[in-house]
mmCIF file of C-alpha atoms in Angstrom:
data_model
loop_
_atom_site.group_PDB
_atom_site.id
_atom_site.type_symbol
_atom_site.label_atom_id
_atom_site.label_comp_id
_atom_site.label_asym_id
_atom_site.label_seq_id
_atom_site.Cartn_x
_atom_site.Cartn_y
_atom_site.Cartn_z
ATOM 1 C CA UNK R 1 62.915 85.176 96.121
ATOM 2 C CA UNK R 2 62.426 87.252 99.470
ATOM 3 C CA UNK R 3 65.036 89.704 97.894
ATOM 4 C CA UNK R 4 63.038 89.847 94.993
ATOM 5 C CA UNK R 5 60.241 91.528 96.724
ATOM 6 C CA UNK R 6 62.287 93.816 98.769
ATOM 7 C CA UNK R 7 63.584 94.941 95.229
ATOM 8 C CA UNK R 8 60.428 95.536 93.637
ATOM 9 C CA UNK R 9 59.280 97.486 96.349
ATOM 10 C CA UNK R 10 62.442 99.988 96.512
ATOM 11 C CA UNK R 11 61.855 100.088 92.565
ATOM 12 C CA UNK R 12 58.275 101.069 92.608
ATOM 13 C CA UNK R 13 59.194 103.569 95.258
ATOM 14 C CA UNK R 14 61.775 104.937 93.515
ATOM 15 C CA UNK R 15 59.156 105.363 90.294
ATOM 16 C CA UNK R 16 56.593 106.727 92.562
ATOM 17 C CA UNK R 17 59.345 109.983 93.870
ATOM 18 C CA UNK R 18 60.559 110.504 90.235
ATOM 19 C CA UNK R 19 56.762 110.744 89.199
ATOM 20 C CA UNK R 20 55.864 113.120 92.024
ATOM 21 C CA UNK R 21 59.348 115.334 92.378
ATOM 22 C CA UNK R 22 58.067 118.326 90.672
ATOM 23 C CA UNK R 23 54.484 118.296 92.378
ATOM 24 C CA UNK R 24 54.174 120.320 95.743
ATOM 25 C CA UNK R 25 52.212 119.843 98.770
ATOM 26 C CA UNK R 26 52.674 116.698 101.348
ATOM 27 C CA UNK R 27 53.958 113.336 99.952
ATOM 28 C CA UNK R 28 53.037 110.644 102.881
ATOM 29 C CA UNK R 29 55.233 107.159 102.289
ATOM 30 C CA UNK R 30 54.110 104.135 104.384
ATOM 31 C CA UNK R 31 55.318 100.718 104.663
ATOM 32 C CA UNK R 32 53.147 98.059 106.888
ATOM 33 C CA UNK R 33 54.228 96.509 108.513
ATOM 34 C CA UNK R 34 57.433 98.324 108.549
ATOM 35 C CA UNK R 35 59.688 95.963 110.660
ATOM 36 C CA UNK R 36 63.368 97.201 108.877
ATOM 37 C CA UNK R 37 62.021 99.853 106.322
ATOM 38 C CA UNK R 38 64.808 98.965 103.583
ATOM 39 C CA UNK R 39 62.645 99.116 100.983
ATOM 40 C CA UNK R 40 62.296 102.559 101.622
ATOM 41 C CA UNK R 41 65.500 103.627 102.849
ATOM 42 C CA UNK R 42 66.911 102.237 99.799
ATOM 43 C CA UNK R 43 64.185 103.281 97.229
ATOM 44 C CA UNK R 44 64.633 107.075 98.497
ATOM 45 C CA UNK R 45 68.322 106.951 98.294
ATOM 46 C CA UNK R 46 68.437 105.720 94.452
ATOM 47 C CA UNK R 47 65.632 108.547 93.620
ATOM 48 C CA UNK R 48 68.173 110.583 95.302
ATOM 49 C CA UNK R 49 71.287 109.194 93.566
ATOM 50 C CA UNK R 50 69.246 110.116 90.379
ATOM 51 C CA UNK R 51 70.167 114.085 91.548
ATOM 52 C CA UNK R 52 66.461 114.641 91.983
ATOM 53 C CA UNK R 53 64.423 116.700 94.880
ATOM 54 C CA UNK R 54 61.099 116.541 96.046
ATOM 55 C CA UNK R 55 59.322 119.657 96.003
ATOM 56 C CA UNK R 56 56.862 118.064 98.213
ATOM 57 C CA UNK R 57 56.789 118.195 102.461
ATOM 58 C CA UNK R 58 58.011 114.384 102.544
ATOM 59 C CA UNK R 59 57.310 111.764 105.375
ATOM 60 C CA UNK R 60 57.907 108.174 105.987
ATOM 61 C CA UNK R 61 55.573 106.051 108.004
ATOM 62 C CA UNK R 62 56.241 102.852 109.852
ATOM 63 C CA UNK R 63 53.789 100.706 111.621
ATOM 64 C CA UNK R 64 54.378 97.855 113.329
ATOM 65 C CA UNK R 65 52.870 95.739 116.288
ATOM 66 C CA UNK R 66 56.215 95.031 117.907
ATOM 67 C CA UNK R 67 56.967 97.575 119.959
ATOM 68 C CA UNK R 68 61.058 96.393 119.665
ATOM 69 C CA UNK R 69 61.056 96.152 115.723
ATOM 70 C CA UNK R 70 59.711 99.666 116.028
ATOM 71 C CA UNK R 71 62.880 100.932 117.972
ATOM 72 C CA UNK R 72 64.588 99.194 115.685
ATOM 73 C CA UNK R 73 63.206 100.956 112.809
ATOM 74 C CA UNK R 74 63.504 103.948 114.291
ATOM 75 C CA UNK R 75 67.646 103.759 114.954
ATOM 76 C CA UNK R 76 67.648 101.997 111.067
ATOM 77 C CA UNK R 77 65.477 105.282 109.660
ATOM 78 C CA UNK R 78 68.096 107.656 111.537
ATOM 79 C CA UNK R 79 71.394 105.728 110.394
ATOM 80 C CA UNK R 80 69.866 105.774 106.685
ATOM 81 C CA UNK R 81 69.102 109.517 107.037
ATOM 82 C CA UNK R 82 65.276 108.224 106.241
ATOM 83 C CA UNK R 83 63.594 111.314 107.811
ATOM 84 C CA UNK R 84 60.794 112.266 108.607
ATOM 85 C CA UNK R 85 60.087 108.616 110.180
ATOM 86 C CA UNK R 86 57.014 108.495 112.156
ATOM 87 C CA UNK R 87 57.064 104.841 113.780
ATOM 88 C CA UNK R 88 53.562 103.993 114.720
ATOM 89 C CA UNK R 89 52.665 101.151 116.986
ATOM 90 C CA UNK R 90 49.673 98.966 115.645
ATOM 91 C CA UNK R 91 49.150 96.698 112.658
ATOM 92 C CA UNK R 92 48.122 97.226 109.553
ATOM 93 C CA UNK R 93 44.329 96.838 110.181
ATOM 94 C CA UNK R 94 44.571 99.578 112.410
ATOM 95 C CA UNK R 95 43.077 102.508 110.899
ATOM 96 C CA UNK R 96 44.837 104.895 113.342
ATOM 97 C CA UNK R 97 48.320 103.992 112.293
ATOM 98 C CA UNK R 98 47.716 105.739 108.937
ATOM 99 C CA UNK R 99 47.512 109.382 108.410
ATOM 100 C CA UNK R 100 44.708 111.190 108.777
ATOM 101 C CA UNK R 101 45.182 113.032 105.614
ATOM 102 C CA UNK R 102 46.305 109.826 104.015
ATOM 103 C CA UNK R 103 48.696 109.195 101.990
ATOM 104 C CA UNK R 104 50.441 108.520 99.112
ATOM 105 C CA UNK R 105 52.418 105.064 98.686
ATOM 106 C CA UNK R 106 51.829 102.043 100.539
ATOM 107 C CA UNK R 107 54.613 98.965 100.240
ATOM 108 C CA UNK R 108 52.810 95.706 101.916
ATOM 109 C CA UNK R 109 55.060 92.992 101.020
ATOM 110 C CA UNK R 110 54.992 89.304 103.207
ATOM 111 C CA UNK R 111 51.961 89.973 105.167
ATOM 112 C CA UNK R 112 49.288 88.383 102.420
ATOM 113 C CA UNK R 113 50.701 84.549 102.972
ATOM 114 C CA UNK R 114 49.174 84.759 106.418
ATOM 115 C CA UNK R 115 46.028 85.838 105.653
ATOM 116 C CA UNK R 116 42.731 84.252 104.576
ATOM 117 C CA UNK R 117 40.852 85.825 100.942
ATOM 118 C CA UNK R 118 38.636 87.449 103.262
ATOM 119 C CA UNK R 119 41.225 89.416 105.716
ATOM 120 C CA UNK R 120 42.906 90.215 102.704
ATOM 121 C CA UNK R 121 40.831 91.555 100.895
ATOM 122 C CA UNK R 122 39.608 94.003 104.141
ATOM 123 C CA UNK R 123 43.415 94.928 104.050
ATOM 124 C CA UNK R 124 43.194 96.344 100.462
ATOM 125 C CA UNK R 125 39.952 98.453 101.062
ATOM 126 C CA UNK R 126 41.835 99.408 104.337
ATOM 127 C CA UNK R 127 44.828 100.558 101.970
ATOM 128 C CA UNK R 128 41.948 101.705 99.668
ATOM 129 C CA UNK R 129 40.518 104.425 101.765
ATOM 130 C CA UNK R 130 44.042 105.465 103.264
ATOM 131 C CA UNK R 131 45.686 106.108 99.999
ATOM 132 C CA UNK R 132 44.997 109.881 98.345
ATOM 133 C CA UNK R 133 43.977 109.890 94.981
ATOM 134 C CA UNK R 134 46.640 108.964 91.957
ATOM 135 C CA UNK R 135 48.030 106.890 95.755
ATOM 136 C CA UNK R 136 49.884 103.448 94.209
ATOM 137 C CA UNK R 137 50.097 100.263 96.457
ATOM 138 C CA UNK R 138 52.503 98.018 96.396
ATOM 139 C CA UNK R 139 51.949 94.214 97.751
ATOM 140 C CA UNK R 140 52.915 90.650 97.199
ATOM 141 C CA UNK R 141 51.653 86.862 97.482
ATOM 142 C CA UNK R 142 53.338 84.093 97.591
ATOM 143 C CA UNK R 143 53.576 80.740 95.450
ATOM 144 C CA UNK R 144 53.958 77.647 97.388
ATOM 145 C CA UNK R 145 56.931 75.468 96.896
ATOM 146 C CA UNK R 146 57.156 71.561 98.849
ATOM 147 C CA UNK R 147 60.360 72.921 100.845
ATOM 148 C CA UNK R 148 58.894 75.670 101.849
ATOM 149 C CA UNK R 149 55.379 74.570 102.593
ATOM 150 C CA UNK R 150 56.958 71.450 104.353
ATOM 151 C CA UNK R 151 59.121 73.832 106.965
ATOM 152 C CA UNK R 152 56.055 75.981 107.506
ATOM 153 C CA UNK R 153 54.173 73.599 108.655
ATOM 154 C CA UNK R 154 56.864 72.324 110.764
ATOM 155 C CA UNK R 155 56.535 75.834 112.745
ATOM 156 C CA UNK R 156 52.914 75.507 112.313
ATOM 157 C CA UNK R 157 52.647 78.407 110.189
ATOM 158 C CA UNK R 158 49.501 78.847 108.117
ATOM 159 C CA UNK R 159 49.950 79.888 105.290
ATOM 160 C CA UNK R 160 48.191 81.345 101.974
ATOM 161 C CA UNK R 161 49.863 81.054 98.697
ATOM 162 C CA UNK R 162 48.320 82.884 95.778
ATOM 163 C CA UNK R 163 49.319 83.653 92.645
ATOM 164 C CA UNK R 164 49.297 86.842 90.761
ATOM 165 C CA UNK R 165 46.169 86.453 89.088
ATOM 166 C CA UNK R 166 44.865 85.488 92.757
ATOM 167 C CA UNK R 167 46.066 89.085 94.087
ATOM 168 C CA UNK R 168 44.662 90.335 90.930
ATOM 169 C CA UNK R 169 41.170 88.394 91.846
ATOM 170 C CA UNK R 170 40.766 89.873 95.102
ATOM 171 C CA UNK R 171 42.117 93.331 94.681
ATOM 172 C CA UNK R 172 39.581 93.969 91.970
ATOM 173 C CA UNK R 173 36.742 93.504 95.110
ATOM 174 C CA UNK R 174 38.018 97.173 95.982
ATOM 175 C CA UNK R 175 37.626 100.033 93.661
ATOM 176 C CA UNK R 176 41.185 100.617 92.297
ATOM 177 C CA UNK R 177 41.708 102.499 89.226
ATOM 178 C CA UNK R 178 44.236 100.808 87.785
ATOM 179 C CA UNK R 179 45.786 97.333 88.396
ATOM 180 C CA UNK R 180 48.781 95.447 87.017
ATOM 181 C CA UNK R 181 50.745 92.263 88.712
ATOM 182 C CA UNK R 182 54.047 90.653 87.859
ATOM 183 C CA UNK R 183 55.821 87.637 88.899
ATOM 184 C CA UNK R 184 59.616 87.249 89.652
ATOM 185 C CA UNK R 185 61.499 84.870 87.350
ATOM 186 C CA UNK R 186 61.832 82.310 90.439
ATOM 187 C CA UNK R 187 58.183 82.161 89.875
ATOM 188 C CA UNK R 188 57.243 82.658 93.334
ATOM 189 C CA UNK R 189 56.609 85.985 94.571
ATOM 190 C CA UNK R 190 53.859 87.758 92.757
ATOM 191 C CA UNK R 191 53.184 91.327 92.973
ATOM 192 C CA UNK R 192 50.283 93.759 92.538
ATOM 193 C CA UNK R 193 50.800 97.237 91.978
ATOM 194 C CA UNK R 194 47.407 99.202 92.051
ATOM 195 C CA UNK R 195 46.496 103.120 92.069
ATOM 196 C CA UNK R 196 43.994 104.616 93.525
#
């Protein structure tokens, strides 16, 4: 089910470059927290396995908190041939870790379980005001499960499940345009795709 998020990141990414190849300017791609950026290492490679360009300046963005999963996003970005990558140390409520002249995609996937409706939802306005118009988020919740839940709370790990309709709930609080979730067939990740 992890996997299953990781994949519909590097899918939506992949969308997002085949929609935007033929537009110029700057195309800003940011995943927080970064930690490995495989999503987009991967979802650039298949848009580029499609034979496509980007007319656009393109960038990658990585923030992160952990100053040793940054250096280790930094040697995976260079290996992958994921460049520009612009590590950034801070987390993702830290409005300086995002572009000043925002940007375009956002992939947020296993950060919602461990935060409360309200946190959340100040993440998604955060994501809100950083994204550039037409900008598409990507972002996931988690079902709970007794083996799961039971080992989390053996590491005394809060943590939040949601649904999709749940995501849905609280991302409509911030003024997306458009909105659309889907579940994995496990049943337990959801995800929430929105555009600015």
């Amino acid at each position: 089910s992890f996997r299953n998020r990781f994949h519909a990141a590097r899918d939506q990414l992949t969308a997002f470059l085949k929609e935007r190849a033929g537009s110029p300017g700057r195309l800003d791609i940011l995943s927080a927290p970064c930690g490995i950026p495989r999503e987009l290492a991967d979802g650039y490679q298949a848009f580029v396995a499609t034979g496509s360009t980007v007319r656009a300046e393109l960038s990658f963005h990585g923030p992160d908190p952990d100053d040793t999963a940054l250096g280790e996003a930094a040697a995976f970005a260079r290996d992958r041939k994921l460049a520009p990558f612009m590590p950034r140390h801070g987390d993702a409520f830290d409005r300086s870790v995002y572009p000043p002249a925002g940007v375009d995609f956002i992939t947020s996937t296993g950060l919602a379980e461990f935060l409360d409706d309200e946190r959340l939802v100040t993440l998604y306005g955060i994501f809100y005001e950083s994204l550039r118009t037409g900008g598409m988020l990507v972002t996931s919740g988690m079902r709970g499960r007794p083996l799961s839940d039971y080992l989390l709370r053996l590491a005394e790990i809060p943590v939040h499940y949601r649904t999709a309709a749940d995501l849905e709930r609280l991302a409509r609080r911030v003024p997306f345009s458009l909105m659309r979730t889907d579940v994995d067939e496990l049943g337990i990740q959801s995800f929430l795709i929105a555009r600015k």
